[in-house]
Short mmCIF file of C-alpha atoms in Angstrom, two decimals:
data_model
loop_
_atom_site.label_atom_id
_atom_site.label_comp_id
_atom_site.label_asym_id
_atom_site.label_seq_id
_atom_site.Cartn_x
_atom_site.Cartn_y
_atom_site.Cartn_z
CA UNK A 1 2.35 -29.79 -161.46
CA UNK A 2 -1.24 -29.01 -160.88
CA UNK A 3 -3.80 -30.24 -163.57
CA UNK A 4 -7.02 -29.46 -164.18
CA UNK A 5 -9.83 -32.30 -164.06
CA UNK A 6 -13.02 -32.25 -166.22
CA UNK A 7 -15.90 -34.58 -166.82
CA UNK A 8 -17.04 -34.66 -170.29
CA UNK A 9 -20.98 -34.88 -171.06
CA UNK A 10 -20.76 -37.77 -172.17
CA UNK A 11 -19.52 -39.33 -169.38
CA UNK A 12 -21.65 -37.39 -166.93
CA UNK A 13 -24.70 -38.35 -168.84
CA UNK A 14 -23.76 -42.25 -168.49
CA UNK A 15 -22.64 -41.58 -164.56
CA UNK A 16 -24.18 -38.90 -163.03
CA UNK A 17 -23.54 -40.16 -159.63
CA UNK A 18 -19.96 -40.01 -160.02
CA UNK A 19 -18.03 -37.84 -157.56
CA UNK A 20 -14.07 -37.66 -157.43
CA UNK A 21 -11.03 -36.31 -155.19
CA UNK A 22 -7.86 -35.07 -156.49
CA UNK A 23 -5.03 -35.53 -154.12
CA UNK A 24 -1.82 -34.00 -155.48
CA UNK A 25 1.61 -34.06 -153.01
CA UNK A 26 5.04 -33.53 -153.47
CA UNK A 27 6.81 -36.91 -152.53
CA UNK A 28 9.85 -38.70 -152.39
CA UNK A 29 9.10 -42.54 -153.46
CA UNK A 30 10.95 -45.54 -151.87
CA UNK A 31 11.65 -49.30 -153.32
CA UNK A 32 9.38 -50.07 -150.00
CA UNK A 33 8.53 -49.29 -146.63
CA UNK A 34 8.07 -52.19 -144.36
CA UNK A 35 5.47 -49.65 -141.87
CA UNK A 36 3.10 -49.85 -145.00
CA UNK A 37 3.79 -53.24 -145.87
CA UNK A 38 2.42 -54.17 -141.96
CA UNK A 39 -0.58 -52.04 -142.69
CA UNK A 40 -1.30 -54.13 -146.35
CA UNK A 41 -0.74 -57.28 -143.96
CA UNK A 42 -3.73 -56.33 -141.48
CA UNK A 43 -6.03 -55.72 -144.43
CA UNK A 44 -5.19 -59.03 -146.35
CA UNK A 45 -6.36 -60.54 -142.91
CA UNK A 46 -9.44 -58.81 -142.95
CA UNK A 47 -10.10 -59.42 -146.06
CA UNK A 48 -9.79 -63.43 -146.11
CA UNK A 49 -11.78 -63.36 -143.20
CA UNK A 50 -14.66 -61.26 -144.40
CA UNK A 51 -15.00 -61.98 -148.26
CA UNK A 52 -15.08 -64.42 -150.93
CA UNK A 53 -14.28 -63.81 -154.97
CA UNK A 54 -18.21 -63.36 -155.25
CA UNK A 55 -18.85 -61.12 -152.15
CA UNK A 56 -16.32 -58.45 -152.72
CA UNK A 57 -18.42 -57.33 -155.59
CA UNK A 58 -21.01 -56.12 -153.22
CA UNK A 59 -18.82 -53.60 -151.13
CA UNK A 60 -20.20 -50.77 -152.53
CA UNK A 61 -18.09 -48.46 -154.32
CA UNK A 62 -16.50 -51.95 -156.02
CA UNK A 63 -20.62 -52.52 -156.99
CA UNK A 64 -21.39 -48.86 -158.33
CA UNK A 65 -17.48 -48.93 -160.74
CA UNK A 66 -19.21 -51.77 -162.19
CA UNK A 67 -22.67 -50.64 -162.23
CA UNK A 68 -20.79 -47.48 -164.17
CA UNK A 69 -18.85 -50.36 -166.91
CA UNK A 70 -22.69 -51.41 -167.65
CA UNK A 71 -24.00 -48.11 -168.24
CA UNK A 72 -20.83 -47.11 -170.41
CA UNK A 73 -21.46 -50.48 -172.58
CA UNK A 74 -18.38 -52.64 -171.02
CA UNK A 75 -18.75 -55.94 -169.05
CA UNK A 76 -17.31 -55.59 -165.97
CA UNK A 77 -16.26 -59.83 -165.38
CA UNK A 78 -14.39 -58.98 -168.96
CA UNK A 79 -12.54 -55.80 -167.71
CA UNK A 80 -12.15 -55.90 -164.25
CA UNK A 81 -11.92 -52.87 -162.50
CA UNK A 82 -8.71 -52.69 -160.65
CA UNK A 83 -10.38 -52.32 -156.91
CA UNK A 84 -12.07 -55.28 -157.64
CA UNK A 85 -8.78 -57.35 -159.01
CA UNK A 86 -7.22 -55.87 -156.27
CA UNK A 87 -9.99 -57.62 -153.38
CA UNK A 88 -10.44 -60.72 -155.98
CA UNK A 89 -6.36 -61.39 -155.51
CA UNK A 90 -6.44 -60.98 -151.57
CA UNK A 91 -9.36 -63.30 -150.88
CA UNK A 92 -8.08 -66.25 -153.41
CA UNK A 93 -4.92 -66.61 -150.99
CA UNK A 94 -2.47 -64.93 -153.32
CA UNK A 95 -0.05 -62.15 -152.47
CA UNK A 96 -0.46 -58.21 -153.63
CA UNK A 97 2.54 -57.31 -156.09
CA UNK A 98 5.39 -55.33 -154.07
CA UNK A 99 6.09 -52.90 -156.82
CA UNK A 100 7.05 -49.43 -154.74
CA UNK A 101 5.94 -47.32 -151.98
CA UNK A 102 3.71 -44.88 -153.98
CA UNK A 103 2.14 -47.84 -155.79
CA UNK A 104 1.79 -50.23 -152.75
CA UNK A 105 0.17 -46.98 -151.01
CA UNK A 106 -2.89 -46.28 -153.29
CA UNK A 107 -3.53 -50.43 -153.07
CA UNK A 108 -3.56 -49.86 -149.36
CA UNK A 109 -6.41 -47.30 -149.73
CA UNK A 110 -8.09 -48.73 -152.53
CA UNK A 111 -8.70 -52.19 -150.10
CA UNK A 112 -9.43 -50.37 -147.16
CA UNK A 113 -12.37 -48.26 -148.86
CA UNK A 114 -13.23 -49.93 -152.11
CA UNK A 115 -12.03 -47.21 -154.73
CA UNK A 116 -10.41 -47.14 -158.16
CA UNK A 117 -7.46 -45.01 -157.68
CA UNK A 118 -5.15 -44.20 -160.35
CA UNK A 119 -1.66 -42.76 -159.58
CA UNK A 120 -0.10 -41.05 -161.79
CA UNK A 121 3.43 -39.10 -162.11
CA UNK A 122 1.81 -35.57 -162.73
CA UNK A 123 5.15 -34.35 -164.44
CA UNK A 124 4.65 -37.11 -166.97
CA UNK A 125 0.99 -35.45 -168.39
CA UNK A 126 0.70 -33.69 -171.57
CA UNK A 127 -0.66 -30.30 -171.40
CA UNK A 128 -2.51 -28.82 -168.14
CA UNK A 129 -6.02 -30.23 -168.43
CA UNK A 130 -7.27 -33.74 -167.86
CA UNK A 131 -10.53 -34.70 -168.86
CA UNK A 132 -13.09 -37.83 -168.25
CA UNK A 133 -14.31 -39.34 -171.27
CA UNK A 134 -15.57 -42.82 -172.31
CA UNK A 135 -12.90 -44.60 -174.34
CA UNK A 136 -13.71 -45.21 -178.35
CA UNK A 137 -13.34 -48.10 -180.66
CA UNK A 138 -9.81 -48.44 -181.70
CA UNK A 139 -8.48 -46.04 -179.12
CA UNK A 140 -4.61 -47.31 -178.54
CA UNK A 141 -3.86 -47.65 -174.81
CA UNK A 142 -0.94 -49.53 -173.44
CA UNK A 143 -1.91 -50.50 -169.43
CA UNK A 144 0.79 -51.00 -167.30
CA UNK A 145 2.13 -54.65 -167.83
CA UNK A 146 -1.16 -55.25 -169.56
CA UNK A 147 -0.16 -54.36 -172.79
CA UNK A 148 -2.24 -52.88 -175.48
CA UNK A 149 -5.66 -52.45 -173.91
CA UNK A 150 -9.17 -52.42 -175.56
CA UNK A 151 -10.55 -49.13 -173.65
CA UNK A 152 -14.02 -48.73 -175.84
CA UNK A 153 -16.70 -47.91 -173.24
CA UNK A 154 -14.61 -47.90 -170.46
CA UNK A 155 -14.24 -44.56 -168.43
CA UNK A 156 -10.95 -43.24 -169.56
CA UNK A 157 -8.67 -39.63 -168.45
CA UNK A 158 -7.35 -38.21 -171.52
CA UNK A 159 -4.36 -35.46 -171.37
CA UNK A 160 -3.46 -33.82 -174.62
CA UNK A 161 -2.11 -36.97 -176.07
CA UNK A 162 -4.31 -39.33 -175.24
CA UNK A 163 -5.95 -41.59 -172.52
CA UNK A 164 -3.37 -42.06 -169.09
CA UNK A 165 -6.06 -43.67 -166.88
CA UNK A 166 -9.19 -46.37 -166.74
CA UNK A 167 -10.67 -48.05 -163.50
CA UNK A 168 -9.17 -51.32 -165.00
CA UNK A 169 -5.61 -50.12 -165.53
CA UNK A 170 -3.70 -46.68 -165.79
CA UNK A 171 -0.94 -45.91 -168.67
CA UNK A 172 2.58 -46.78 -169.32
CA UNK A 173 3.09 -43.35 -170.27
CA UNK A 174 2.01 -41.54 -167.16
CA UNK A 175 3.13 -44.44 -164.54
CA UNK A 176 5.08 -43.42 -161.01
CA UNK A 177 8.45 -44.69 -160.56
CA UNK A 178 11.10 -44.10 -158.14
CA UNK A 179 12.31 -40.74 -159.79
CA UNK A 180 8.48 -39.78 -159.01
CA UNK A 181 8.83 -36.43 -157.21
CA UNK A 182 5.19 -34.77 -158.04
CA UNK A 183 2.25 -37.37 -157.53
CA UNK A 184 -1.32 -37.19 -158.40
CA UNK A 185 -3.95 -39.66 -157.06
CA UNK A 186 -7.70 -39.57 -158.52
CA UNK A 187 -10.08 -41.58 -156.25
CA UNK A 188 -13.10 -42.45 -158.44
CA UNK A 189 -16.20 -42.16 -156.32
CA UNK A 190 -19.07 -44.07 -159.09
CA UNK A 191 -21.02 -44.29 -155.46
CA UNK A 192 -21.25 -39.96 -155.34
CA UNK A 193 -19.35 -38.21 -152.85
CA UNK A 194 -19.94 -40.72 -149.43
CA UNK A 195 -16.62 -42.00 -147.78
CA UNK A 196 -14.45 -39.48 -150.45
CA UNK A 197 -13.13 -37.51 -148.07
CA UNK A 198 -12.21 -40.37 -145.15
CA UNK A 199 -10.28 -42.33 -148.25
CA UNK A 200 -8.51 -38.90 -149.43
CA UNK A 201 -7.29 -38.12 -145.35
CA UNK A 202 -6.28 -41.39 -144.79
CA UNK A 203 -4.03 -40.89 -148.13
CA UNK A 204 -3.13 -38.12 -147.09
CA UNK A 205 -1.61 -39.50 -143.74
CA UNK A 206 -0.17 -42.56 -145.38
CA UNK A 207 1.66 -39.86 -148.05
CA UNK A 208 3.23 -38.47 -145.35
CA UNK A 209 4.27 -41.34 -143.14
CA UNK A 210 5.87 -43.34 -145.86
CA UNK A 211 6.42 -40.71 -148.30
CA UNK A 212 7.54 -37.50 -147.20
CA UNK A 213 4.85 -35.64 -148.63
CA UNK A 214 4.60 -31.67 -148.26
CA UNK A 215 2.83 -28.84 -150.80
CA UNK A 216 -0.51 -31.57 -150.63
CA UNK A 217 -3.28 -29.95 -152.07
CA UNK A 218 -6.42 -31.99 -152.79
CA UNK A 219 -9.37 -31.06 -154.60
CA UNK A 220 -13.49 -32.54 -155.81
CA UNK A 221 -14.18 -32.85 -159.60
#
């Protein structure tokens, strides 16, 4: 299912750097794939050997998603965003969740270039459009195994029924599972456009490696 992405003005006024890449696939999801797993194992390496829990908020596209939490009025230390939680995990010695191949793929790609992705199931959206916003003040949004979520000020996709995604955590509603069959990816780029297209390729190649991706389209917003 193909969806349309807009930015609102109100959240191009507070990020007008912001730059994003669609990648949409037809897939067939696994439980897990141990050929991904190996890659996730090379990057926790790198990671422990390169970082600490106060450097990874420097690499850059982890530094501008917070940057963008400031300018929307949240505090990114309160509301992580999930690259950063993601890095965070890796360099305090613990191990990434194994939840399932789509899932584990987007946290290879986040780590390896420092996005917020969020995956959704694009069969699960309401309505064609999706559109960027900035979350309001009583908003109800359940993250995935967060629970209910305070979104206010926090970049947010809304379908027709409400917010599906954040950088901190996407929806219940809209999450993959293993019936997943049509997959949609948004890499947030709160950085502009710069390393985009390398993150949305390598995605691309990982989809169909592990995932037997065909009909991939992907597209800027």
């Amino acid at each position: 299912m193909r969806i349309k992405i807009d930015l609102s003005d109100e959240f191009e006024q507070k990020c007008p750097e912001f730059r994003g890449k669609a990648v949409y696939a037809h897939v067939k999801n696994s439980a897990y794939s141990k050929g991904l797993w190996e890659e996730i194992e090379e990057l926790t390496t790198v990671y422990r050997t390169r970082y600490t829990p106060d450097t990874v908020k420097e690499i850059a596209p982890i530094r501008a998603t917070r940057e963008a939490y400031r300018q929307c009025g949240k505090d990114p230390s309160r509301y992580r965003p999930s690259n950063e939680a993601l890095c965070r995990r890796i360099v305090r010695g613990l191990p990434l969740y194994q939840i399932d191949t789509l899932v584990d793929l987007i946290n290879v790609i986040s780590l390896r270039y420092g996005y917020s992705i969020g995956g959704f199931d694009a069969d699960k959206f309401r309505g064609d459009t999706l559109t960027l916003g900035i979350g309001k003040a009583g908003e109800p949004y359940e993250g995935i195994g967060r629970g209910m979520l305070n979104i206010e000020c926090l970049p947010v996709y809304r379908d027709a029924s409400g917010g599906v995604g954040t950088p901190t955590s996407d929806h219940e509603r809209t999450k993959m599972d293993l019936n997943t069959t049509h997959f949609l990816a948004l890499i947030n780029g709160y950085d502009g456009a710069v390393g985009l297209q390398q993150a949305a390729d390598d995605m691309i190649r990982l989809l169909k490696r592990y995932a037997a991706a065909k009909e991939i389209e992907q597209v800027d917003f």
